[in-house]
Amino acid sequence: MLIKIPRSSDCSSSQITPERVYLSRRTLLGSSLAGLAIASLPAGARAADTARYAGVDPGKAPGWFSDKLAQARWGAVTAGDEAITPYKDATHYNNFYEFGPNKGDPADNAGSLKTEPWSVVVDGEVGKPGRYGLEDLIKQSQLEERIYRLRCVEAWSMVIPWLGFPLAGILKRVEPTSKARYVRFETLRDPESMPGQRSGFALIDWPYVEGLRLDEAMNPLALLAVGMYGRELPNQNGAPLRLVVPWKYGFKSIKSIVRISLVEQQPGTTWQGLAPSEYGFYANVNPEVDHPRWSQARERRLPSGLFSPNVRSTEMFNGYGEEVASLYSGLDLRKNY
Ligand SMILES: Nc1nc2c(c(=O)[nH]1)N[C@H]1C(S)=C(S)[C@@H](COP(=O)(O)O)O[C@H]1N2
Ligand SMILES: [Mo]
């Protein structure tokens, strides 16, 4: 299937590393897994980014992942000249409440998550419902590297090189019926491996749930990620399968997905349920609509410290307006935050 990515975030063909080049680079680097991570950089990547990839922990790389990686389309979407966030920040400054409320908790606690084998239930308004093994679900899709900005509703941001599959292709394969209008996603519920789900203080009614309108889910930018930084997803980043919706606040990008349901009605979602006046269903990045307790006009780009806070202006739709603004024509974005 051919998916047309609009110009602004598309890349020139020179940025796609042909497999031959990729394989020879891999040999050059002694085919170490850390080398794999560096090999995944788009040709012409800056020295600084190469240095950042050098710190990538190679991971365990299950068989299906290595097979997909060898056929991947590198640099399918890039973030222009914006620097990739160091791997260390992307894996040690996380929100994954199932593993605790603090930014370091997921890195400390998510080791207990068992990601293999993994299956995803697909149900609701689809022609091909069922419980799919992860490998089966993605079997026919080509792995793509996409470098996206990630903007959290808490006003920090990162630039992350994801590895994943366009959500649209996978949805089409399970054949949504004419009644399907929304997609609902659910995270694993397993209090045994997820200490946050055992805590009596947690406000969240587990499992974590998110949703998209079907046309949003079909937008070419919506990605189901299985990896990042040239390796499979670390547990704290939502292994083995997570959503990435780069034009929306980070909480829409639900982690460790076990269920995808095509539904008629707009699904209730976790953060909207917790505080509907603060977090909406749409959650499009919008510098003009403030959170009731803070401004959304600016963001801290990680790495960010006391002496170099690295603050920048937040862009409408996180800079992806050319690709997604038409989804919302006629919608009052102040009411539908
Ligand atoms: N299941 C689940 N998914 C989740 C969250 C969570 O707590 N649980 N946090 C969300 C929030 S608020 C953000 S900002 C991103 C963070 O992704 P990262 O840790 O990979 O940067 O994950 C989102 N997905
Ligand atoms: Mo977030």
mmCIF file with all atom_site columns, C-alpha atoms and ligand atoms in Angstrom, residues 94-95 97 103 150-156 208 249-253 271 279, ligand 2:
data_model
loop_
_atom_site.group_PDB
_atom_site.id
_atom_site.type_symbol
_atom_site.label_atom_id
_atom_site.label_alt_id
_atom_site.label_comp_id
_atom_site.label_asym_id
_atom_site.label_entity_id
_atom_site.label_seq_id
_atom_site.pdbx_PDB_ins_code
_atom_site.Cartn_x
_atom_site.Cartn_y
_atom_site.Cartn_z
_atom_site.occupancy
_atom_site.B_iso_or_equiv
_atom_site.pdbx_formal_charge
_atom_site.auth_seq_id
_atom_site.auth_comp_id
_atom_site.auth_asym_id
_atom_site.auth_atom_id
_atom_site.pdbx_PDB_model_num
ATOM   1  C  CA . ASN A 1 94  ? 9.003  9.167  31.346 1.00 0.00 ? 94  ASN A CA 1
ATOM   2  C  CA . ASN A 1 95  ? 5.314  9.180  32.080 1.00 0.00 ? 95  ASN A CA 1
ATOM   3  C  CA . TYR A 1 97  ? 1.812  5.762  35.625 1.00 0.00 ? 97  TYR A CA 1
ATOM   4  C  CA . LYS A 1 103 ? 9.645  10.594 35.941 1.00 0.00 ? 103 LYS A CA 1
ATOM   5  C  CA . LEU A 1 150 ? 6.790  14.679 21.298 1.00 0.00 ? 150 LEU A CA 1
ATOM   6  C  CA . ARG A 1 151 ? 5.065  17.451 23.287 1.00 0.00 ? 151 ARG A CA 1
ATOM   7  C  CA . CYS A 1 152 ? 3.736  16.535 26.739 1.00 0.00 ? 152 CYS A CA 1
ATOM   8  C  CA . VAL A 1 153 ? 0.758  18.467 28.127 1.00 0.00 ? 153 VAL A CA 1
ATOM   9  C  CA . GLU A 1 154 ? 3.081  19.314 31.059 1.00 0.00 ? 154 GLU A CA 1
ATOM   10 C  CA . ALA A 1 155 ? 5.013  21.631 28.678 1.00 0.00 ? 155 ALA A CA 1
ATOM   11 C  CA . TRP A 1 156 ? 8.198  19.647 28.064 1.00 0.00 ? 156 TRP A CA 1
ATOM   12 C  CA . TYR A 1 208 ? -5.279 3.244  30.754 1.00 0.00 ? 208 TYR A CA 1
ATOM   13 C  CA . TYR A 1 249 ? -0.262 15.958 23.640 1.00 0.00 ? 249 TYR A CA 1
ATOM   14 C  CA . GLY A 1 250 ? 1.809  12.986 24.781 1.00 0.00 ? 250 GLY A CA 1
ATOM   15 C  CA . PHE A 1 251 ? -0.928 11.404 26.870 1.00 0.00 ? 251 PHE A CA 1
ATOM   16 C  CA . LYS A 1 252 ? -2.756 10.364 23.690 1.00 0.00 ? 252 LYS A CA 1
ATOM   17 C  CA . SER A 1 253 ? 0.263  8.183  22.760 1.00 0.00 ? 253 SER A CA 1
ATOM   18 C  CA . TRP A 1 271 ? -7.182 11.733 31.438 1.00 0.00 ? 271 TRP A CA 1
ATOM   19 C  CA . TYR A 1 279 ? -7.726 17.294 29.439 1.00 0.00 ? 279 TYR A CA 1
HETATM 20 MO MO . MO  B 2 .   ? 2.236  13.703 29.014 1.00 0.00 ? 2   MO  B MO 1
#
